[in-house]
Amino acid sequence: MMKTLTGMGAAALVALGLSASGAAAEKILVATEASYPPFSQTEADGSYSGFEIDLGNEVCARIEAECEWVKQDFDGAIAALLADKFRMIFSAMSITDERKKVADFSLAYFNVKDAFVARKGEVTTFPDDLAGKTIGGYEASAGVRAFMADNYPDIEFRGYQRFDQIAADMQAGRIVGALEAETPIREFLGKPEGADFEIVHSGFCITCSGAGAMFRKGDDELRERVNTALREIYADGTFDTIAARWFPEGMNLRADMLWDQ
C-alpha cells in the first residue's frame, strides 16, 4: 500500500481519505452558501461548484484534511458555526471588526469591489434616478444597510438571503436593481436573464478588507494551517490558476496586498 501511495499528490490522497502518512485524513465540515455564482453554486446533480469550492478543496488538500461541504444560507452561517454545525465557513464572508468579536478569520483569500446594477434605461444620472425606488442586496452583508443609509438615504433597500432571490425579484420588476459585489453582478449580466440590466455605478468598496475563512474562537490550530495553505497557494500561482477558471481575464481578485495591513 505504501509503495502504491508513493508520489501521489495531496489532493489525490485526500480524495482517498488518507494523509501523506497513509493514515485516515482529518474530516472537516465546511459551510458554503452554494447559491452565489461564480463563487459557489449548486449543480443539477446536487454537487457544488465554483471558485470558492475549487479554492477550498485546494486548501483542504494542502492541510491534508477530508473536507465535506455543507450547504448553509448566508444569514444563518455565523450562528450555525457558533452552534458547532460545522468547523469552517468558506463562503464570501467579509472580514469586519464586528464579526471578529464573535469569531476568527483566516487571511483574506479574495477581494472584490461592489457595484449597483439596474434595469437598462432606468438610470441616466446616478444616484438621482434611483431616488424613491427599491434595490435589493444581501440582508447579512457587512454594513450594507448602514452604507445605504449613510450614502444613499433616498434609495429604498430591501434585504435578501440569497442572490437568486435578488435576481428573481429584479426580473419580476419588484425591485429595479441591486447592490452587490461586482463579480456575481457580471456573472448575472452574462446570462439571458440579465440581458435587460446593466451596471450603473461601480469601482467602490463597502468593505475593502477582503473575504476570509471563518472559525470559532480558539480554533487557532486549524486557522494557522489554513493560513499556511493560502500563502502557499498564492506563492506558487495556484490562486491565479483557479481564479482564471471562473472569472474574465484581467479581473484581479488577489487579496495578498491586505495581509500586512
PDB file of C-alpha atoms in Angstrom:
ATOM      1  CA  MET A   1       0.000   0.000   0.000  1.00  0.00           C
ATOM      2  CA  MET A   2       2.779   2.459   0.902  1.00  0.00           C
ATOM      3  CA  LYS A   3       4.538   1.727  -2.361  1.00  0.00           C
ATOM      4  CA  THR A   4       1.313   2.475  -4.236  1.00  0.00           C
ATOM      5  CA  LEU A   5       0.942   5.832  -2.448  1.00  0.00           C
ATOM      6  CA  THR A   6       4.477   6.993  -3.224  1.00  0.00           C
ATOM      7  CA  GLY A   7       4.422  10.068  -5.426  1.00  0.00           C
ATOM      8  CA  MET A   8       0.686  10.711  -5.047  1.00  0.00           C
ATOM      9  CA  GLY A   9      -0.237  14.363  -4.626  1.00  0.00           C
ATOM     10  CA  ALA A  10      -2.030  15.769  -1.579  1.00  0.00           C
ATOM     11  CA  ALA A  11      -5.330  16.167  -3.427  1.00  0.00           C
ATOM     12  CA  ALA A  12      -5.310  12.527  -4.542  1.00  0.00           C
ATOM     13  CA  LEU A  13      -4.540  11.356  -1.011  1.00  0.00           C
ATOM     14  CA  VAL A  14      -7.337  13.448   0.469  1.00  0.00           C
ATOM     15  CA  ALA A  15      -9.732  12.062  -2.144  1.00  0.00           C
ATOM     16  CA  LEU A  16      -8.899   8.612  -0.758  1.00  0.00           C
ATOM     17  CA  GLY A  17      -9.427   9.832   2.798  1.00  0.00           C
ATOM     18  CA  LEU A  18      -5.716   9.476   3.601  1.00  0.00           C
ATOM     19  CA  SER A  19      -2.979  11.795   4.804  1.00  0.00           C
ATOM     20  CA  ALA A  20       0.575  11.799   3.451  1.00  0.00           C
ATOM     21  CA  SER A  21       1.476   9.237   6.122  1.00  0.00           C
ATOM     22  CA  GLY A  22      -1.219   6.872   4.900  1.00  0.00           C
ATOM     23  CA  ALA A  23      -3.376   7.464   7.981  1.00  0.00           C
ATOM     24  CA  ALA A  24      -7.025   8.469   7.730  1.00  0.00           C
ATOM     25  CA  ALA A  25      -7.318  12.177   6.900  1.00  0.00           C
ATOM     26  CA  GLU A  26      -8.965  14.538   9.371  1.00  0.00           C
ATOM     27  CA  LYS A  27     -12.595  15.213   8.394  1.00  0.00           C
ATOM     28  CA  ILE A  28     -13.742  18.847   8.466  1.00  0.00           C
ATOM     29  CA  LEU A  29     -17.250  20.162   7.743  1.00  0.00           C
ATOM     30  CA  VAL A  30     -17.087  23.363   5.679  1.00  0.00           C
ATOM     31  CA  ALA A  31     -20.060  25.690   5.070  1.00  0.00           C
ATOM     32  CA  THR A  32     -20.897  27.160   1.657  1.00  0.00           C
ATOM     33  CA  GLU A  33     -23.918  29.159   0.556  1.00  0.00           C
ATOM     34  CA  ALA A  34     -23.839  27.312  -2.795  1.00  0.00           C
ATOM     35  CA  SER A  35     -26.113  29.916  -4.437  1.00  0.00           C
ATOM     36  CA  TYR A  36     -23.684  32.748  -5.169  1.00  0.00           C
ATOM     37  CA  PRO A  37     -22.155  32.133  -8.608  1.00  0.00           C
ATOM     38  CA  PRO A  38     -19.405  32.196  -9.660  1.00  0.00           C
ATOM     39  CA  PHE A  39     -18.138  31.810  -6.073  1.00  0.00           C
ATOM     40  CA  SER A  40     -20.346  28.847  -5.219  1.00  0.00           C
ATOM     41  CA  GLN A  41     -23.365  27.231  -6.818  1.00  0.00           C
ATOM     42  CA  THR A  42     -25.423  24.039  -6.695  1.00  0.00           C
ATOM     43  CA  GLU A  43     -25.389  21.878  -9.818  1.00  0.00           C
ATOM     44  CA  ALA A  44     -28.364  19.858 -11.117  1.00  0.00           C
ATOM     45  CA  ASP A  45     -26.961  16.684  -9.570  1.00  0.00           C
ATOM     46  CA  GLY A  46     -26.708  18.338  -6.142  1.00  0.00           C
ATOM     47  CA  SER A  47     -22.940  18.798  -6.236  1.00  0.00           C
ATOM     48  CA  TYR A  48     -21.270  22.144  -5.567  1.00  0.00           C
ATOM     49  CA  SER A  49     -19.004  24.078  -7.894  1.00  0.00           C
ATOM     50  CA  GLY A  50     -17.438  27.495  -8.174  1.00  0.00           C
ATOM     51  CA  PHE A  51     -14.336  29.499  -7.392  1.00  0.00           C
ATOM     52  CA  GLU A  52     -14.606  29.074  -3.625  1.00  0.00           C
ATOM     53  CA  ILE A  53     -15.310  25.362  -3.927  1.00  0.00           C
ATOM     54  CA  ASP A  54     -12.153  24.852  -6.015  1.00  0.00           C
ATOM     55  CA  LEU A  55     -10.087  27.079  -3.748  1.00  0.00           C
ATOM     56  CA  GLY A  56     -11.462  25.476  -0.591  1.00  0.00           C
ATOM     57  CA  ASN A  57     -10.743  21.990  -1.920  1.00  0.00           C
ATOM     58  CA  GLU A  58      -7.159  23.044  -2.668  1.00  0.00           C
ATOM     59  CA  VAL A  59      -6.777  24.397   0.870  1.00  0.00           C
ATOM     60  CA  CYS A  60      -8.155  21.159   2.314  1.00  0.00           C
ATOM     61  CA  ALA A  61      -5.762  19.091   0.209  1.00  0.00           C
ATOM     62  CA  ARG A  62      -2.787  21.096   1.426  1.00  0.00           C
ATOM     63  CA  ILE A  63      -3.727  20.750   5.086  1.00  0.00           C
ATOM     64  CA  GLU A  64      -4.324  17.029   4.466  1.00  0.00           C
ATOM     65  CA  ALA A  65      -7.960  17.153   5.544  1.00  0.00           C
ATOM     66  CA  GLU A  66     -11.016  15.475   4.070  1.00  0.00           C
ATOM     67  CA  CYS A  67     -13.432  18.374   3.745  1.00  0.00           C
ATOM     68  CA  GLU A  68     -17.172  17.835   3.425  1.00  0.00           C
ATOM     69  CA  TRP A  69     -19.156  20.799   2.114  1.00  0.00           C
ATOM     70  CA  VAL A  70     -22.353  21.732   3.980  1.00  0.00           C
ATOM     71  CA  LYS A  71     -24.940  23.982   2.323  1.00  0.00           C
ATOM     72  CA  GLN A  72     -25.872  26.888   4.578  1.00  0.00           C
ATOM     73  CA  ASP A  73     -27.819  30.105   3.906  1.00  0.00           C
ATOM     74  CA  PHE A  74     -25.536  33.067   4.443  1.00  0.00           C
ATOM     75  CA  ASP A  75     -27.633  34.915   7.012  1.00  0.00           C
ATOM     76  CA  GLY A  76     -27.569  31.972   9.423  1.00  0.00           C
ATOM     77  CA  ALA A  77     -23.983  30.892   8.802  1.00  0.00           C
ATOM     78  CA  ILE A  78     -22.302  32.563  11.783  1.00  0.00           C
ATOM     79  CA  ALA A  79     -24.918  31.319  14.257  1.00  0.00           C
ATOM     80  CA  ALA A  80     -24.577  27.797  12.847  1.00  0.00           C
ATOM     81  CA  LEU A  81     -20.778  27.961  13.143  1.00  0.00           C
ATOM     82  CA  LEU A  82     -21.031  29.020  16.783  1.00  0.00           C
ATOM     83  CA  ALA A  83     -23.500  26.168  17.356  1.00  0.00           C
ATOM     84  CA  ASP A  84     -20.825  23.721  16.096  1.00  0.00           C
ATOM     85  CA  LYS A  85     -22.784  22.711  12.960  1.00  0.00           C
ATOM     86  CA  PHE A  86     -19.509  22.878  11.001  1.00  0.00           C
ATOM     87  CA  ARG A  87     -15.928  23.875  11.697  1.00  0.00           C
ATOM     88  CA  MET A  88     -15.222  26.459   8.992  1.00  0.00           C
ATOM     89  CA  ILE A  89     -17.162  28.879   6.784  1.00  0.00           C
ATOM     90  CA  PHE A  90     -15.705  29.325   3.304  1.00  0.00           C
ATOM     91  CA  SER A  91     -18.405  31.444   1.704  1.00  0.00           C
ATOM     92  CA  ALA A  92     -17.532  35.044   0.725  1.00  0.00           C
ATOM     93  CA  MET A  93     -17.555  36.153   4.372  1.00  0.00           C
ATOM     94  CA  SER A  94     -16.255  39.719   4.518  1.00  0.00           C
ATOM     95  CA  ILE A  95     -13.739  40.343   7.291  1.00  0.00           C
ATOM     96  CA  THR A  96     -15.158  43.014   9.614  1.00  0.00           C
ATOM     97  CA  ASP A  97     -14.407  44.233  13.135  1.00  0.00           C
ATOM     98  CA  GLU A  98     -17.977  43.379  14.167  1.00  0.00           C
ATOM     99  CA  ARG A  99     -17.644  39.767  13.050  1.00  0.00           C
ATOM    100  CA  LYS A 100     -14.225  39.481  14.687  1.00  0.00           C
ATOM    101  CA  LYS A 101     -15.931  39.996  18.039  1.00  0.00           C
ATOM    102  CA  VAL A 102     -17.600  36.571  17.789  1.00  0.00           C
ATOM    103  CA  ALA A 103     -15.320  34.526  15.526  1.00  0.00           C
ATOM    104  CA  ASP A 104     -11.839  34.422  13.980  1.00  0.00           C
ATOM    105  CA  PHE A 105     -10.787  34.783  10.335  1.00  0.00           C
ATOM    106  CA  SER A 106      -8.074  33.400   8.131  1.00  0.00           C
ATOM    107  CA  LEU A 107      -6.062  35.679   5.913  1.00  0.00           C
ATOM    108  CA  ALA A 108      -8.238  37.291   3.267  1.00  0.00           C
ATOM    109  CA  TYR A 109      -8.361  34.916   0.297  1.00  0.00           C
ATOM    110  CA  PHE A 110     -10.101  37.202  -2.202  1.00  0.00           C
ATOM    111  CA  ASN A 111     -11.134  40.832  -2.525  1.00  0.00           C
ATOM    112  CA  VAL A 112     -13.627  42.414  -4.928  1.00  0.00           C
ATOM    113  CA  LYS A 113     -15.290  45.773  -5.364  1.00  0.00           C
ATOM    114  CA  ASP A 114     -19.026  46.443  -5.365  1.00  0.00           C
ATOM    115  CA  ALA A 115     -21.484  47.660  -7.991  1.00  0.00           C
ATOM    116  CA  PHE A 116     -25.023  48.907  -8.488  1.00  0.00           C
ATOM    117  CA  VAL A 117     -26.974  47.160 -11.231  1.00  0.00           C
ATOM    118  CA  ALA A 118     -30.341  48.335 -12.572  1.00  0.00           C
ATOM    119  CA  ARG A 119     -32.734  47.707 -15.422  1.00  0.00           C
ATOM    120  CA  LYS A 120     -31.478  49.273 -18.660  1.00  0.00           C
ATOM    121  CA  GLY A 121     -32.774  52.803 -19.175  1.00  0.00           C
ATOM    122  CA  GLU A 122     -33.748  53.147 -15.514  1.00  0.00           C
ATOM    123  CA  VAL A 123     -30.711  55.214 -14.526  1.00  0.00           C
ATOM    124  CA  THR A 124     -29.302  58.035 -16.610  1.00  0.00           C
ATOM    125  CA  THR A 125     -27.968  60.008 -13.665  1.00  0.00           C
ATOM    126  CA  PHE A 126     -26.742  58.048 -10.650  1.00  0.00           C
ATOM    127  CA  PRO A 127     -27.935  58.108  -7.897  1.00  0.00           C
ATOM    128  CA  ASP A 128     -30.663  60.678  -8.593  1.00  0.00           C
ATOM    129  CA  ASP A 129     -32.692  58.398 -10.866  1.00  0.00           C
ATOM    130  CA  LEU A 130     -32.919  55.754  -8.118  1.00  0.00           C
ATOM    131  CA  ALA A 131     -34.403  58.128  -5.534  1.00  0.00           C
ATOM    132  CA  GLY A 132     -37.630  56.690  -4.137  1.00  0.00           C
ATOM    133  CA  LYS A 133     -37.043  53.330  -5.842  1.00  0.00           C
ATOM    134  CA  THR A 134     -36.136  49.980  -4.307  1.00  0.00           C
ATOM    135  CA  ILE A 135     -32.965  47.997  -4.808  1.00  0.00           C
ATOM    136  CA  GLY A 136     -32.017  44.673  -3.269  1.00  0.00           C
ATOM    137  CA  GLY A 137     -28.971  43.282  -1.536  1.00  0.00           C
ATOM    138  CA  TYR A 138     -27.834  40.723   0.999  1.00  0.00           C
ATOM    139  CA  GLU A 139     -29.506  41.353   4.351  1.00  0.00           C
ATOM    140  CA  ALA A 140     -26.488  39.908   6.171  1.00  0.00           C
ATOM    141  CA  SER A 141     -23.793  41.552   4.048  1.00  0.00           C
ATOM    142  CA  ALA A 142     -21.300  43.510   6.089  1.00  0.00           C
ATOM    143  CA  GLY A 143     -22.621  47.000   6.750  1.00  0.00           C
ATOM    144  CA  VAL A 144     -24.758  47.205   3.610  1.00  0.00           C
ATOM    145  CA  ARG A 145     -27.794  48.779   5.326  1.00  0.00           C
ATOM    146  CA  ALA A 146     -25.614  51.312   7.114  1.00  0.00           C
ATOM    147  CA  PHE A 147     -23.792  52.058   3.858  1.00  0.00           C
ATOM    148  CA  MET A 148     -27.079  52.727   2.066  1.00  0.00           C
ATOM    149  CA  ALA A 149     -28.451  54.829   4.917  1.00  0.00           C
ATOM    150  CA  ASP A 150     -25.282  56.906   5.140  1.00  0.00           C
ATOM    151  CA  ASN A 151     -24.652  57.381   1.431  1.00  0.00           C
ATOM    152  CA  TYR A 152     -27.948  56.919  -0.413  1.00  0.00           C
ATOM    153  CA  PRO A 153     -30.784  57.633   2.039  1.00  0.00           C
ATOM    154  CA  ASP A 154     -33.237  58.384  -0.789  1.00  0.00           C
ATOM    155  CA  ILE A 155     -32.937  54.860  -2.218  1.00  0.00           C
ATOM    156  CA  GLU A 156     -35.053  52.156  -0.593  1.00  0.00           C
ATOM    157  CA  PHE A 157     -33.165  48.987   0.337  1.00  0.00           C
ATOM    158  CA  ARG A 158     -34.701  45.504   0.561  1.00  0.00           C
ATOM    159  CA  GLY A 159     -32.719  42.688   2.158  1.00  0.00           C
ATOM    160  CA  TYR A 160     -32.494  39.127   0.836  1.00  0.00           C
ATOM    161  CA  GLN A 161     -30.935  35.862   1.945  1.00  0.00           C
ATOM    162  CA  ARG A 162     -29.627  34.679  -1.443  1.00  0.00           C
ATOM    163  CA  PHE A 163     -28.555  36.198  -4.754  1.00  0.00           C
ATOM    164  CA  ASP A 164     -31.010  34.060  -6.761  1.00  0.00           C
ATOM    165  CA  GLN A 165     -33.831  35.731  -4.810  1.00  0.00           C
ATOM    166  CA  ILE A 166     -32.452  39.150  -5.693  1.00  0.00           C
ATOM    167  CA  ALA A 167     -32.183  38.205  -9.381  1.00  0.00           C
ATOM    168  CA  ALA A 168     -35.733  36.805  -9.428  1.00  0.00           C
ATOM    169  CA  ASP A 169     -37.204  39.995  -7.969  1.00  0.00           C
ATOM    170  CA  MET A 170     -35.232  42.162 -10.405  1.00  0.00           C
ATOM    171  CA  GLN A 171     -36.593  40.157 -13.336  1.00  0.00           C
ATOM    172  CA  ALA A 172     -40.135  40.328 -11.946  1.00  0.00           C
ATOM    173  CA  GLY A 173     -39.899  44.100 -11.505  1.00  0.00           C
ATOM    174  CA  ARG A 174     -40.372  44.004  -7.735  1.00  0.00           C
ATOM    175  CA  ILE A 175     -37.079  45.888  -7.394  1.00  0.00           C
ATOM    176  CA  VAL A 176     -35.326  47.990 -10.027  1.00  0.00           C
ATOM    177  CA  GLY A 177     -31.823  46.766  -9.279  1.00  0.00           C
ATOM    178  CA  ALA A 178     -29.314  45.620  -6.678  1.00  0.00           C
ATOM    179  CA  LEU A 179     -26.160  46.478  -4.780  1.00  0.00           C
ATOM    180  CA  GLU A 180     -23.740  43.555  -4.819  1.00  0.00           C
ATOM    181  CA  ALA A 181     -20.138  42.503  -5.365  1.00  0.00           C
ATOM    182  CA  GLU A 182     -19.146  43.173  -8.949  1.00  0.00           C
ATOM    183  CA  THR A 183     -18.265  39.562  -9.756  1.00  0.00           C
ATOM    184  CA  PRO A 184     -21.715  37.975  -9.221  1.00  0.00           C
ATOM    185  CA  ILE A 185     -23.291  41.008 -10.901  1.00  0.00           C
ATOM    186  CA  ARG A 186     -21.191  40.432 -14.025  1.00  0.00           C
ATOM    187  CA  GLU A 187     -21.993  36.719 -13.873  1.00  0.00           C
ATOM    188  CA  PHE A 188     -25.718  37.594 -13.847  1.00  0.00           C
ATOM    189  CA  LEU A 189     -25.366  40.099 -16.705  1.00  0.00           C
ATOM    190  CA  GLY A 190     -23.712  37.423 -18.847  1.00  0.00           C
ATOM    191  CA  LYS A 191     -26.794  35.192 -18.655  1.00  0.00           C
ATOM    192  CA  PRO A 192     -30.049  35.543 -20.646  1.00  0.00           C
ATOM    193  CA  GLU A 193     -31.943  36.596 -17.510  1.00  0.00           C
ATOM    194  CA  GLY A 194     -29.545  39.514 -17.081  1.00  0.00           C
ATOM    195  CA  ALA A 195     -29.890  40.850 -20.626  1.00  0.00           C
ATOM    196  CA  ASP A 196     -32.189  43.709 -19.585  1.00  0.00           C
ATOM    197  CA  PHE A 197     -29.866  45.007 -16.862  1.00  0.00           C
ATOM    198  CA  GLU A 198     -26.633  46.993 -16.677  1.00  0.00           C
ATOM    199  CA  ILE A 199     -24.084  48.251 -14.166  1.00  0.00           C
ATOM    200  CA  VAL A 200     -24.854  51.879 -13.335  1.00  0.00           C
ATOM    201  CA  HIS A 201     -22.145  52.532 -10.716  1.00  0.00           C
ATOM    202  CA  SER A 202     -19.049  50.519  -9.761  1.00  0.00           C
ATOM    203  CA  GLY A 203     -15.456  50.618  -8.518  1.00  0.00           C
ATOM    204  CA  PHE A 204     -16.159  51.261  -4.825  1.00  0.00           C
ATOM    205  CA  CYS A 205     -15.987  49.117  -1.679  1.00  0.00           C
ATOM    206  CA  ILE A 206     -18.446  48.737   1.163  1.00  0.00           C
ATOM    207  CA  THR A 207     -15.843  46.615   2.918  1.00  0.00           C
ATOM    208  CA  CYS A 208     -12.345  46.600   1.461  1.00  0.00           C
ATOM    209  CA  SER A 209     -10.825  44.142   3.927  1.00  0.00           C
ATOM    210  CA  GLY A 210     -11.463  41.079   1.757  1.00  0.00           C
ATOM    211  CA  ALA A 211     -13.221  37.803   2.500  1.00  0.00           C
ATOM    212  CA  GLY A 212     -11.754  35.076   4.671  1.00  0.00           C
ATOM    213  CA  ALA A 213     -12.495  31.667   6.112  1.00  0.00           C
ATOM    214  CA  MET A 214     -14.255  31.939   9.467  1.00  0.00           C
ATOM    215  CA  PHE A 215     -13.629  29.793  12.556  1.00  0.00           C
ATOM    216  CA  ARG A 216     -14.903  29.578  16.095  1.00  0.00           C
ATOM    217  CA  LYS A 217     -12.818  31.479  18.652  1.00  0.00           C
ATOM    218  CA  GLY A 218      -9.934  29.352  19.878  1.00  0.00           C
ATOM    219  CA  ASP A 219      -9.650  27.106  16.806  1.00  0.00           C
ATOM    220  CA  ASP A 220      -6.196  28.575  16.208  1.00  0.00           C
ATOM    221  CA  GLU A 221      -4.507  25.373  15.059  1.00  0.00           C
ATOM    222  CA  LEU A 222      -6.837  24.923  12.083  1.00  0.00           C
ATOM    223  CA  ARG A 223      -6.789  28.640  11.284  1.00  0.00           C
ATOM    224  CA  GLU A 224      -2.991  28.711  11.128  1.00  0.00           C
ATOM    225  CA  ARG A 225      -2.900  25.617   8.914  1.00  0.00           C
ATOM    226  CA  VAL A 226      -5.352  27.285   6.535  1.00  0.00           C
ATOM    227  CA  ASN A 227      -3.262  30.467   6.549  1.00  0.00           C
ATOM    228  CA  THR A 228      -0.150  28.476   5.661  1.00  0.00           C
ATOM    229  CA  ALA A 229      -2.014  26.781   2.807  1.00  0.00           C
ATOM    230  CA  LEU A 230      -3.290  30.123   1.482  1.00  0.00           C
ATOM    231  CA  ARG A 231       0.218  31.587   1.488  1.00  0.00           C
ATOM    232  CA  GLU A 232       1.469  28.589  -0.495  1.00  0.00           C
ATOM    233  CA  ILE A 233      -1.442  28.754  -2.948  1.00  0.00           C
ATOM    234  CA  TYR A 234      -0.728  32.424  -3.644  1.00  0.00           C
ATOM    235  CA  ALA A 235       3.049  31.962  -3.826  1.00  0.00           C
ATOM    236  CA  ASP A 236       3.082  29.113  -6.356  1.00  0.00           C
ATOM    237  CA  GLY A 237       0.482  30.604  -8.732  1.00  0.00           C
ATOM    238  CA  THR A 238      -2.327  28.197  -7.886  1.00  0.00           C
ATOM    239  CA  PHE A 239      -4.650  31.022  -6.791  1.00  0.00           C
ATOM    240  CA  ASP A 240      -4.364  32.722 -10.186  1.00  0.00           C
ATOM    241  CA  THR A 241      -4.960  29.413 -11.974  1.00  0.00           C
ATOM    242  CA  ILE A 242      -8.148  28.760 -10.010  1.00  0.00           C
ATOM    243  CA  ALA A 243      -9.396  32.346 -10.432  1.00  0.00           C
ATOM    244  CA  ALA A 244      -8.858  32.127 -14.207  1.00  0.00           C
ATOM    245  CA  ARG A 245     -11.318  29.220 -14.387  1.00  0.00           C
ATOM    246  CA  TRP A 246     -14.164  31.344 -13.068  1.00  0.00           C
ATOM    247  CA  PHE A 247     -13.524  34.994 -13.845  1.00  0.00           C
ATOM    248  CA  PRO A 248     -12.845  37.027 -17.002  1.00  0.00           C
ATOM    249  CA  GLU A 249      -9.279  37.754 -17.983  1.00  0.00           C
ATOM    250  CA  GLY A 250      -7.993  40.869 -16.278  1.00  0.00           C
ATOM    251  CA  MET A 251     -10.258  40.633 -13.217  1.00  0.00           C
ATOM    252  CA  ASN A 252      -7.993  40.746 -10.173  1.00  0.00           C
ATOM    253  CA  LEU A 253      -9.302  39.055  -7.021  1.00  0.00           C
ATOM    254  CA  ARG A 254      -5.966  38.791  -5.204  1.00  0.00           C
ATOM    255  CA  ALA A 255      -6.061  39.746  -1.538  1.00  0.00           C
ATOM    256  CA  ASP A 256      -2.429  39.288  -0.512  1.00  0.00           C
ATOM    257  CA  MET A 257      -1.918  43.057  -0.530  1.00  0.00           C
ATOM    258  CA  LEU A 258      -4.201  43.142   2.534  1.00  0.00           C
ATOM    259  CA  TRP A 259      -2.239  40.640   4.618  1.00  0.00           C
ATOM    260  CA  ASP A 260       0.108  43.127   6.294  1.00  0.00           C
ATOM    261  CA  GLN A 261      -2.478  45.821   6.911  1.00  0.00           C
TER     262      GLN A 261
END
